Coordinates of N, CA and C and ligand atoms in Angstrom, one line a residue:
M24 N 20.2 24.0 22.8 CA 20.7 22.8 22.0 C 18.5 22.3 22.3
E25 N 18.3 21.7 21.4 CA 17.2 21.2 20.8 C 16.9 20.2 20.0
R26 N 16.1 19.2 20.5 CA 15.3 17.7 20.1 C 16.0 17.9 18.6
L27 N 16.2 16.9 17.9 CA 16.4 16.7 16.2 C 14.7 16.6 15.7
D28 N 14.7 15.8 16.2 CA 13.1 15.5 14.9 C 12.3 16.8 15.7
K29 N 12.3 17.3 17.2 CA 11.6 18.7 16.8 C 12.2 20.2 15.8
V30 N 13.6 20.2 15.7 CA 14.2 21.0 14.4 C 13.3 20.8 13.4
L31 N 13.6 19.8 12.9 CA 13.0 19.5 11.7 C 11.9 19.5 11.3
A32 N 11.3 19.2 12.6 CA 9.3 19.0 12.5 C 9.4 21.0 12.5
N33 N 9.9 21.6 13.6 CA 9.5 22.7 13.2 C 10.1 24.0 11.6
L34 N 10.9 23.1 11.1 CA 11.2 23.4 9.7 C 10.2 23.1 8.1
G35 N 9.8 22.2 8.6 CA 8.0 21.8 8.2 C 8.5 20.6 7.6
E36 N 9.6 19.6 7.8 CA 9.6 18.9 6.9 C 9.3 17.4 7.1
G37 N 7.5 17.9 7.6 CA 6.7 17.3 8.2 C 6.6 16.9 10.5
S38 N 5.7 16.2 10.2 CA 4.6 16.2 11.5 C 6.6 14.9 11.7
R39 N 5.6 15.2 13.1 CA 7.5 15.0 14.2 C 7.6 13.5 14.2
K40 N 6.3 12.9 13.9 CA 5.7 11.2 13.7 C 6.5 11.1 12.5
E41 N 6.3 11.2 11.1 CA 7.3 11.2 9.9 C 8.2 11.4 10.2
V42 N 9.1 12.7 10.5 CA 10.7 13.6 11.1 C 11.7 12.2 11.3
R43 N 10.3 11.6 12.4 CA 11.2 10.7 13.5 C 11.4 9.4 12.6
L44 N 10.2 9.1 12.3 CA 10.7 8.1 10.4 C 11.6 8.0 10.1
L45 N 11.7 9.0 9.1 CA 12.8 9.5 8.6 C 14.0 9.5 9.4
I46 N 14.4 10.2 10.5 CA 16.0 10.3 10.9 C 16.1 8.6 11.4
R47 N 15.1 7.6 11.9 CA 15.6 5.9 12.3 C 15.5 5.4 10.6
K48 N 15.1 6.1 9.6 CA 15.9 5.4 8.5 C 17.2 5.7 7.8
G49 N 17.7 6.9 8.3 CA 18.8 7.3 8.4 C 18.9 8.4 7.2
A50 N 17.4 8.5 7.1 CA 17.7 10.3 6.1 C 18.2 11.3 6.7
V51 N 18.6 11.4 7.3 CA 19.0 12.6 8.8 C 20.6 12.4 8.7
T52 N 21.8 13.7 8.4 CA 22.6 13.8 9.0 C 22.9 15.2 9.3
V53 N 24.0 15.0 10.6 CA 24.2 15.8 11.3 C 25.7 16.4 11.1
D54 N 26.0 17.1 10.5 CA 27.8 17.5 10.1 C 28.1 16.4 9.7
G55 N 27.8 15.7 8.3 CA 28.0 14.8 8.1 C 28.2 13.5 8.1
A56 N 27.1 13.4 9.2 CA 27.2 11.9 10.0 C 26.0 10.9 10.5
V57 N 25.4 9.9 9.6 CA 24.2 9.8 9.4 C 23.9 10.0 11.4
V58 N 22.9 10.2 11.4 CA 21.7 9.9 12.9 C 20.6 9.5 12.9
R59 N 20.4 8.4 13.7 CA 18.9 7.4 13.7 C 18.3 8.2 14.8
D60 N 18.3 9.3 16.0 CA 18.3 8.7 16.7 C 17.8 10.4 17.0
P61 N 16.0 10.4 16.9 CA 15.5 11.7 16.7 C 15.0 12.4 18.3
E62 N 16.0 11.6 19.0 CA 16.0 12.6 20.9 C 17.7 13.3 20.2
M63 N 19.0 13.2 19.3 CA 20.1 13.7 19.5 C 19.9 15.6 19.8
K64 N 20.3 16.4 21.3 CA 20.5 16.9 20.6 C 21.0 18.3 20.2
I65 N 20.9 18.8 19.5 CA 22.2 19.5 18.3 C 21.3 20.9 18.6
D66 N 22.7 21.7 18.3 CA 22.2 22.8 18.7 C 22.1 23.4 16.9
P67 N 20.8 23.3 16.4 CA 19.7 24.1 15.3 C 21.2 25.1 14.1
E68 N 21.4 26.4 15.2 CA 22.4 27.6 14.7 C 23.6 26.8 14.1
S69 N 24.4 25.8 14.8 CA 25.6 25.3 14.5 C 26.1 24.1 13.6
V70 N 24.8 23.3 14.0 CA 25.5 22.3 12.7 C 24.9 22.5 11.0
V71 N 25.1 21.6 10.2 CA 24.7 20.9 8.7 C 23.5 20.0 9.1
L72 N 22.7 20.7 8.5 CA 21.9 19.2 8.4 C 21.0 18.7 7.6
C73 N 21.3 18.1 7.0 CA 21.1 16.8 5.3 C 19.7 15.8 5.8
L74 N 19.1 16.6 4.8 CA 17.7 15.7 5.2 C 17.7 15.1 3.6
N75 N 18.0 13.1 3.3 CA 18.0 12.8 1.7 C 19.0 13.9 0.9
G76 N 20.7 14.0 1.5 CA 21.2 14.7 1.0 C 20.8 16.4 0.3
R77 N 20.0 17.1 0.9 CA 19.7 17.8 0.5 C 19.8 18.9 1.8
T78 N 20.4 19.8 2.0 CA 20.9 20.6 3.0 C 20.0 21.5 3.3
I79 N 19.7 21.3 4.9 CA 18.5 21.7 5.3 C 19.2 23.1 6.2
S80 N 18.9 24.8 5.4 CA 18.5 26.2 6.2 C 18.0 26.4 7.5
Y81 N 19.0 25.9 8.0 CA 18.1 26.4 9.6 C 18.4 27.7 9.9
K82 N 16.7 28.7 10.2 CA 16.6 30.0 10.8 C 15.7 29.5 12.3
K83 N 16.3 30.6 12.9 CA 15.3 30.8 13.8 C 14.0 31.1 13.5
Y84 N 14.5 32.5 13.3 CA 13.1 33.5 13.3 C 12.9 33.1 11.5
I85 N 11.4 33.8 11.2 CA 11.1 34.0 9.8 C 9.7 35.4 10.1
Y86 N 10.9 36.2 8.7 CA 9.7 37.8 9.0 C 9.6 37.4 7.3
I87 N 8.4 37.6 6.9 CA 7.1 37.8 6.0 C 6.7 39.1 6.2
M88 N 6.9 39.6 4.6 CA 6.1 40.9 4.2 C 5.1 40.4 3.4
M89 N 3.5 40.9 3.6 CA 2.6 39.9 2.8 C 1.8 41.6 2.7
H90 N 1.4 41.1 0.9 CA 0.3 42.4 1.4 C -1.3 42.1 1.1
K91 N -1.5 42.2 3.1 CA -3.5 41.7 2.7 C -3.9 42.2 1.6
P92 N -4.6 41.4 2.1 CA -6.2 41.4 0.9 C -7.4 42.0 1.4
A93 N -8.2 42.6 0.6 CA -9.5 43.2 2.2 C -10.4 40.9 2.5
G94 N -10.7 41.4 2.7 CA -11.1 39.8 3.1 C -11.2 39.2 4.3
L95 N -9.9 39.2 4.3 CA -9.3 37.5 5.2 C -8.9 38.6 7.1
L96 N -8.9 38.1 7.7 CA -8.5 38.6 9.2 C -7.6 38.5 9.3
S97 N -6.5 39.4 10.3 CA -5.0 39.3 10.5 C -4.8 38.5 11.7
T98 N -5.6 36.8 11.5 CA -5.4 36.4 12.7 C -4.6 35.2 12.8
T99 N -4.3 34.0 13.3 CA -4.1 33.3 12.7 C -5.0 31.8 13.1
R100 N -6.5 32.5 13.3 CA -7.2 31.3 13.4 C -8.5 31.7 13.6
D101 N -9.2 31.0 13.0 CA -10.7 31.3 13.1 C -11.9 30.6 12.6
P102 N -12.9 30.1 13.7 CA -13.8 28.8 13.3 C -14.8 29.3 11.6
K103 N -14.6 30.6 11.4 CA -16.0 30.6 10.2 C -15.0 31.9 9.0
T104 N -14.1 31.8 9.4 CA -13.8 33.2 7.5 C -11.9 32.8 7.8
P105 N -10.9 32.6 6.8 CA -10.2 32.7 6.5 C -9.4 33.5 6.7
T106 N -7.8 33.4 7.5 CA -7.4 33.7 7.9 C -6.2 34.5 7.0
V107 N -5.5 35.2 7.1 CA -4.0 35.7 7.1 C -3.1 34.3 6.7
L108 N -3.2 33.9 7.1 CA -2.0 32.5 7.5 C -2.5 31.2 5.9
S109 N -4.2 31.1 5.5 CA -4.1 30.7 4.1 C -3.5 30.7 3.4
L110 N -3.0 32.2 3.3 CA -2.1 32.6 1.9 C -0.6 31.8 2.0
L111 N -0.3 31.2 2.5 CA 1.0 30.7 3.4 C 1.2 29.1 2.8
P112 N 2.3 28.1 2.3 CA 1.7 27.2 1.7 C 1.9 26.6 3.1
E113 N 1.7 25.1 3.1 CA 1.0 24.8 4.0 C 2.7 24.3 5.9
K114 N 4.1 24.1 4.3 CA 5.0 24.2 5.6 C 5.0 25.5 5.9
L115 N 4.8 27.2 5.4 CA 4.7 28.4 6.2 C 4.2 28.2 7.8
Q116 N 2.8 27.6 6.8 CA 1.7 27.2 8.6 C 2.6 26.7 9.2
K117 N 2.7 25.9 9.6 CA 3.5 25.1 10.5 C 4.9 25.9 11.1
Q118 N 5.3 27.1 10.6 CA 6.1 27.0 11.9 C 5.6 28.8 12.4
G119 N 4.5 27.9 13.1 CA 4.3 29.6 14.0 C 4.3 30.8 13.5
L120 N 4.1 31.1 12.4 CA 3.5 32.1 12.2 C 2.4 33.3 12.1
F121 N 2.7 34.9 13.1 CA 1.3 35.3 13.0 C 1.8 36.6 12.8
P122 N 0.4 37.1 12.7 CA 1.0 38.6 12.3 C 1.3 39.7 13.8
A123 N 2.2 40.3 13.2 CA 2.9 41.1 14.3 C 1.8 43.0 14.5
G124 N 0.9 42.9 14.9 CA -0.4 43.5 14.4 C -1.5 43.3 13.8
R125 N -2.8 44.4 13.2 CA -3.6 43.8 12.7 C -4.1 44.7 11.5
L126 N -4.9 44.3 10.3 CA -5.0 45.3 9.6 C -6.7 44.6 9.8
D127 N -7.4 45.2 9.7 CA -9.4 45.8 9.7 C -9.4 43.9 8.3
K128 N -10.2 43.0 8.5 CA -11.1 42.6 7.8 C -10.3 43.4 6.0
D129 N -11.7 44.0 6.0 CA -11.4 44.9 5.0 C -10.2 46.0 4.5
S130 N -9.6 45.6 5.1 CA -8.4 46.8 5.1 C -7.4 45.6 3.9
E131 N -6.3 46.4 3.8 CA -5.0 46.0 3.0 C -4.0 47.0 3.6
G132 N -3.0 45.9 2.9 CA -1.4 46.4 2.3 C -1.0 45.3 4.2
L133 N 0.1 45.5 4.1 CA 1.9 45.4 4.9 C 1.1 44.7 6.0
L134 N 1.2 43.6 5.7 CA 1.8 42.9 6.8 C 2.5 41.9 7.7
L135 N 3.2 42.2 8.7 CA 4.3 41.7 8.7 C 3.5 39.8 9.4
L136 N 4.7 39.3 9.2 CA 4.4 38.1 9.6 C 5.7 37.0 10.5
T137 N 5.2 36.8 11.3 CA 7.1 36.9 12.1 C 6.6 35.2 12.9
N138 N 7.6 34.3 13.1 CA 7.8 34.1 14.3 C 8.4 34.6 15.9
D139 N 8.8 35.8 15.6 CA 9.3 36.3 16.2 C 8.8 36.4 17.7
G140 N 8.4 36.8 18.3 CA 7.0 36.4 19.4 C 7.8 38.1 20.1
D141 N 9.5 38.2 20.5 CA 9.9 39.6 20.9 C 10.0 40.8 20.2
T142 N 10.8 40.4 18.7 CA 10.5 41.9 17.9 C 8.8 42.1 17.9
A143 N 8.6 41.7 17.9 CA 6.9 41.7 17.0 C 6.0 42.4 18.0
H144 N 6.7 42.5 19.2 CA 5.9 42.5 20.3 C 6.2 44.7 20.2
R145 N 7.4 44.0 20.3 CA 8.4 45.6 20.2 C 7.4 46.4 19.5
L146 N 7.0 45.2 18.1 CA 7.2 46.7 17.0 C 6.1 47.3 17.2
I147 N 5.0 46.7 17.2 CA 3.4 47.0 17.9 C 2.8 47.3 19.1
S148 N 3.9 47.2 20.1 CA 3.6 47.9 21.6 C 3.6 49.6 21.2
P149 N 2.3 50.1 22.3 CA 2.4 51.8 21.4 C 3.0 52.5 22.5
N150 N 4.8 51.4 23.5 CA 5.5 52.3 24.6 C 6.5 52.6 23.5
F151 N 6.1 52.4 22.2 CA 7.7 51.2 21.2 C 7.8 52.8 19.9
H152 N 6.3 53.8 19.9 CA 6.6 54.2 18.9 C 6.0 54.0 16.8
V153 N 6.8 53.1 16.8 CA 6.5 52.5 15.7 C 6.0 53.1 14.9
E154 N 6.5 54.3 13.2 CA 5.3 54.8 12.9 C 4.5 53.8 11.8
K155 N 3.2 54.4 11.4 CA 2.8 53.2 10.7 C 2.0 54.3 9.1
R156 N 2.2 53.6 8.7 CA 1.4 55.2 7.1 C 0.4 54.6 6.4
Y157 N -0.1 55.2 6.3 CA -1.5 54.0 5.7 C -2.1 55.2 4.5
F158 N -2.6 54.8 3.8 CA -3.2 55.8 2.6 C -5.2 55.1 2.9
V159 N -5.5 56.5 2.2 CA -6.7 56.3 2.6 C -8.0 57.3 2.3
R160 N -8.7 56.2 1.6 CA -10.2 57.3 0.5 C -11.4 57.1 0.9
Y161 N -11.6 58.6 1.8 CA -12.9 59.0 2.6 C -14.1 59.4 1.6
A162 N -14.8 59.4 2.2 CA -16.3 60.1 1.8 C -16.2 60.6 2.8
G163 N -17.2 62.3 2.6 CA -17.5 63.5 2.7 C -16.4 64.4 2.8
M164 N -16.5 65.9 4.0 CA -15.7 66.8 4.1 C -14.7 66.5 5.3
L165 N -13.4 66.5 5.1 CA -13.0 67.1 6.9 C -13.4 68.0 6.8
D166 N -13.1 68.0 8.6 CA -12.8 69.6 8.7 C -11.5 69.8 8.3
A167 N -12.1 71.9 8.2 CA -10.5 72.8 8.6 C -9.9 72.4 8.7
D168 N -9.5 72.1 10.4 CA -8.6 71.8 11.2 C -8.3 70.5 11.4
A169 N -8.4 69.6 10.7 CA -8.9 67.8 11.1 C -7.3 67.7 11.7
A170 N -6.1 68.5 10.1 CA -4.7 67.9 10.6 C -4.1 68.6 11.2
E171 N -5.0 69.4 11.7 CA -4.6 70.1 13.3 C -4.3 69.6 14.5
R172 N -5.4 68.6 14.3 CA -6.7 68.5 15.2 C -5.7 67.0 15.7
I173 N -5.7 66.0 14.7 CA -5.0 65.2 14.3 C -3.2 65.0 15.3
E174 N -2.3 66.1 14.3 CA -1.3 66.8 15.4 C -1.3 66.6 16.6
G175 N -2.1 67.3 16.8 CA -2.1 68.0 18.6 C -3.5 66.2 19.1
G176 N -3.4 65.6 19.0 CA -4.0 64.3 19.3 C -5.4 64.3 19.2
I177 N -6.0 63.3 18.7 CA -7.0 63.7 18.5 C -7.7 62.7 19.1
T178 N -9.5 63.3 19.8 CA -10.5 62.2 20.5 C -10.9 62.2 19.8
I179 N -10.9 60.3 19.9 CA -11.6 59.8 19.0 C -13.2 59.7 19.7
D180 N -14.2 58.6 19.5 CA -15.3 58.4 19.8 C -15.0 57.5 20.7
G181 N -15.6 57.7 22.1 CA -15.5 57.2 22.4 C -14.5 58.1 24.2
G182 N -14.0 59.0 23.9 CA -12.9 59.5 24.8 C -11.4 59.3 24.6
E183 N -11.3 58.1 24.2 CA -9.8 58.4 23.7 C -8.8 59.4 23.2
V184 N -7.8 59.2 23.7 CA -7.1 60.6 23.1 C -5.9 59.8 22.7
C185 N -5.7 60.1 21.0 CA -5.3 59.5 20.1 C -3.6 60.0 20.3
R186 N -2.5 59.6 20.3 CA -1.0 59.9 20.3 C -0.8 61.2 19.0
P187 N -0.2 62.0 18.9 CA -0.1 62.7 18.1 C 0.3 62.2 17.2
G188 N -0.5 62.3 15.9 CA 0.3 61.9 14.3 C 0.0 63.0 13.6
R189 N 0.0 62.5 12.2 CA -0.2 63.8 11.3 C -1.1 63.2 9.8
L190 N -1.9 63.8 9.5 CA -2.9 63.8 8.0 C -2.1 64.5 6.8
V191 N -2.1 63.9 5.9 CA -2.2 64.6 4.7 C -2.7 65.0 3.6
C192 N -3.1 65.1 3.2 CA -4.2 65.2 1.6 C -3.9 65.2 0.9
T193 N -4.2 64.0 0.0 CA -3.2 64.3 -1.4 C -3.7 64.3 -2.9
A194 N -5.0 64.2 -2.8 CA -6.2 64.3 -3.3 C -7.4 64.6 -2.7
P195 N -8.3 65.3 -3.6 CA -9.6 64.9 -2.5 C -10.0 64.3 -2.8
G196 N -10.9 63.5 -1.7 CA -11.1 62.0 -0.7 C -10.1 61.1 -0.6
E197 N -9.1 61.4 -0.6 CA -7.7 60.6 -0.4 C -6.8 61.9 0.6
A198 N -6.0 60.9 1.2 CA -4.9 61.5 2.3 C -4.3 60.1 2.8
E199 N -3.8 60.6 3.4 CA -2.1 59.5 4.0 C -2.0 59.5 5.4
V200 N -3.1 59.3 6.2 CA -2.3 59.1 8.2 C -1.7 57.8 8.7
F201 N -0.4 58.3 9.5 CA 1.0 58.1 9.9 C 0.4 58.2 11.3
V202 N 0.6 57.1 12.4 CA 0.3 56.9 13.8 C 1.4 55.8 14.0
T203 N 1.6 56.2 15.4 CA 2.3 55.7 15.8 C 2.2 54.6 17.4
E204 N 0.4 54.3 17.0 CA 0.1 53.2 17.9 C -1.5 52.7 17.5
G205 N -1.9 51.1 17.9 CA -2.9 51.1 16.5 C -4.3 50.9 17.3
K206 N -5.1 51.5 17.9 CA -5.6 51.3 18.2 C -7.0 50.7 17.1
Y207 N -8.2 49.9 18.9 CA -8.4 49.5 17.3 C -9.9 50.3 16.4
H208 N -9.2 49.9 15.2 CA -10.1 51.1 13.9 C -9.9 52.2 14.0
Q209 N -8.0 52.4 14.7 CA -7.6 53.6 14.9 C -8.0 54.5 13.8
V210 N -7.4 54.1 12.8 CA -6.7 55.0 11.9 C -8.7 55.8 10.8
K211 N -9.3 54.9 10.8 CA -11.0 55.2 10.7 C -11.8 56.0 11.6
R212 N -11.3 55.8 13.1 CA -12.7 56.9 13.7 C -11.4 57.9 13.7
M213 N -10.1 57.8 13.3 CA -9.2 59.5 13.4 C -10.9 59.8 12.7
I214 N -11.2 59.5 11.1 CA -11.6 60.0 10.3 C -12.9 60.3 10.1
T215 N -13.2 59.9 11.2 CA -14.6 60.2 11.4 C -15.1 61.2 12.3
A216 N -13.7 61.3 13.1 CA -13.9 62.1 14.4 C -13.5 63.4 13.7
C217 N -12.8 63.4 11.9 CA -13.4 64.5 11.2 C -13.8 65.1 10.6
G218 N -14.6 64.3 10.0 CA -15.9 64.2 9.4 C -16.2 63.6 7.7
G219 N -15.2 62.8 8.0 CA -15.1 61.7 6.8 C -15.4 60.5 7.5
E220 N -15.8 59.8 6.4 CA -15.7 58.1 6.4 C -15.1 57.6 5.5
V221 N -14.3 57.0 6.2 CA -13.3 56.0 5.1 C -14.4 55.1 4.1
T222 N -13.7 54.3 3.3 CA -14.4 53.7 2.4 C -13.3 52.5 1.6
Y223 N -11.0 53.2 1.9 CA -10.8 52.8 1.4 C -9.5 52.6 2.2
L224 N -8.7 51.3 3.1 CA -7.5 51.5 3.8 C -6.5 51.0 3.6
R225 N -5.1 51.0 4.0 CA -4.3 50.2 2.9 C -3.1 50.9 3.5
R226 N -2.7 50.5 4.3 CA -0.5 50.1 4.9 C 0.1 50.1 3.8
L227 N 1.0 51.2 4.1 CA 2.1 51.8 3.0 C 3.1 51.4 3.8
S228 N 3.3 52.1 5.3 CA 4.8 51.0 5.4 C 4.7 51.4 7.4
F229 N 6.1 50.4 7.8 CA 5.4 50.1 8.7 C 6.9 50.0 10.0
G230 N 7.4 51.1 10.0 CA 8.4 51.7 10.6 C 9.4 51.5 9.3
P231 N 10.7 50.3 8.9 CA 11.3 50.8 8.3 C 10.9 50.3 7.3
L232 N 10.2 49.0 6.9 CA 8.9 48.6 6.2 C 8.3 49.1 5.0
A233 N 8.6 49.5 3.7 CA 7.3 49.7 3.1 C 7.2 49.2 2.1
L234 N 5.6 48.8 1.7 CA 4.9 48.1 0.8 C 5.7 48.0 -0.3
D235 N 6.6 46.8 -0.8 CA 7.2 46.1 -1.9 C 5.6 46.5 -3.5
P236 N 6.2 47.2 -3.7 CA 4.7 47.5 -4.5 C 4.9 46.1 -6.1
Q237 N 5.9 44.8 -5.2 CA 5.7 43.9 -6.2 C 4.6 43.3 -5.9
L238 N 3.9 43.1 -5.0 CA 3.6 41.9 -4.0 C 2.1 43.1 -4.6
H239 N 1.3 42.0 -5.4 CA -0.4 42.3 -5.2 C -0.7 41.8 -3.9
P240 N -2.2 42.7 -3.8 CA -3.2 42.1 -2.6 C -3.2 40.0 -2.8
G241 N -2.6 39.5 -1.5 CA -2.7 38.0 -1.6 C -1.2 37.8 -1.7
D242 N 0.0 38.8 -2.1 CA 1.8 37.8 -2.5 C 1.7 38.3 -0.7
F243 N 3.1 37.5 -1.3 CA 3.4 37.4 0.4 C 4.8 37.7 -0.1
R244 N 6.2 38.3 0.3 CA 8.1 37.4 0.3 C 8.4 37.8 1.9
F245 N 9.5 36.7 1.2 CA 10.3 37.0 2.5 C 10.9 38.8 2.8
L246 N 11.1 38.6 4.2 CA 12.0 39.8 4.2 C 13.7 39.4 3.3
T247 N 14.1 41.2 3.2 CA 15.7 41.0 2.1 C 16.1 40.6 3.9
A248 N 17.2 41.0 3.6 CA 18.5 40.9 4.2 C 18.7 42.0 5.5
E249 N 18.6 42.8 3.9 CA 18.5 45.0 4.5 C 17.9 44.5 6.1
E250 N 16.3 44.6 5.2 CA 14.7 44.5 5.8 C 14.7 44.3 7.3
E251 N 14.9 43.0 7.2 CA 15.8 41.9 8.5 C 16.5 42.8 9.4
K252 N 17.3 43.5 8.6 CA 18.1 43.7 9.8 C 17.6 45.4 10.2
E253 N 17.2 46.1 9.5 CA 16.4 47.6 9.5 C 15.5 47.1 11.1
I254 N 14.4 46.0 11.2 CA 14.0 45.6 11.4 C 14.6 45.2 13.1
L255 N 15.0 44.3 13.4 CA 16.4 43.9 13.9 C 16.7 45.2 15.0
K256 N 16.9 46.2 13.9 CA 17.9 47.1 14.5 C 16.9 48.0 15.6
I257 N 15.3 48.1 15.5 CA 14.4 49.0 15.7 C 14.7 47.9 17.4
H258 N 14.7 46.8 17.6 CA 14.7 45.7 17.7 C 15.2 46.3 19.5
E259 N 17.0 46.3 19.0 CA 17.6 46.8 19.9 C 18.0 47.8 20.2
K260 N 17.1 48.6 19.1 CA 17.4 50.4 19.7 C 16.6 50.3 20.8
L261 N 15.8 49.7 21.3 CA 14.5 49.4 21.6 C 14.3 48.5 23.2
S262 N 15.0 47.9 23.0 CA 15.5 47.5 24.7 C 16.7 47.7 24.6
G263 N 17.2 48.4 24.2 CA 18.7 49.9 25.2 C 19.9 48.6 24.6
K264 N 19.9 48.1 23.8 CA 21.1 47.3 23.0 C 21.9 48.4 22.6
V265 N 21.8 49.5 22.2 CA 22.2 49.9 21.1 C 21.8 51.9 21.7
Ligands
URA565 N1 -6.9 51.7 11.2 C1 -7.7 51.0 11.4 O1 -9.1 52.4 11.0 N2 -7.7 49.9 10.3 C2 -6.5 49.3 9.9 O2 -6.7 47.9 9.2 C3 -5.4 49.5 10.5 C4 -5.4 51.3 10.9

């Protein structure tokens, strides 16, 4: 059970102070009855909430697919550089969303934003082996045994050993890289360890989610019901519920 003013504020209907005023003015109904007590405890998942006659749909968790553009940080705030949250409308910025996993500032591609900490944690934890697929352009020549070394678990600079991944060369100077963990600059360092230098990187997929080709860099959309089901299925599988 949660306080009515908190629920409405979390849904982006205004600040706590603003929604309290609206509630006191009689603008809010719970299951059809006007409620003027901002502290009333409700179960937001089972009541019908209306504000000024408009039904407000409550979802505990939000999942957004973003095509991250280069130049933004995959964090929630930074004193100097704009973050991916700046691409969202104000209402969504107030919902406690954060990126599940990171892409470097100069990287592009699929980024999942959510306020579901549990699922995000499981999706990015190296213990759960969720596969990520990246398209890279690189300068230089990759060693002849690059794919083999990546499949065997390549050692990157600083002596870190990566989990087995995959490298598929798709064109001269271009490749797809598949990894199941997210070490700092991992793909760039793997390519460096193979003799190349990444000049462009885009994440194409993250577990069951594939970057929507309709999304241009900077665009975002909510996950479809099917996509949500898929990531929650992983979540359940990983936490041993299925
Ligand atoms: N690996 C990298 O090196 N950079 C990214 O942004 C993602 C994976």
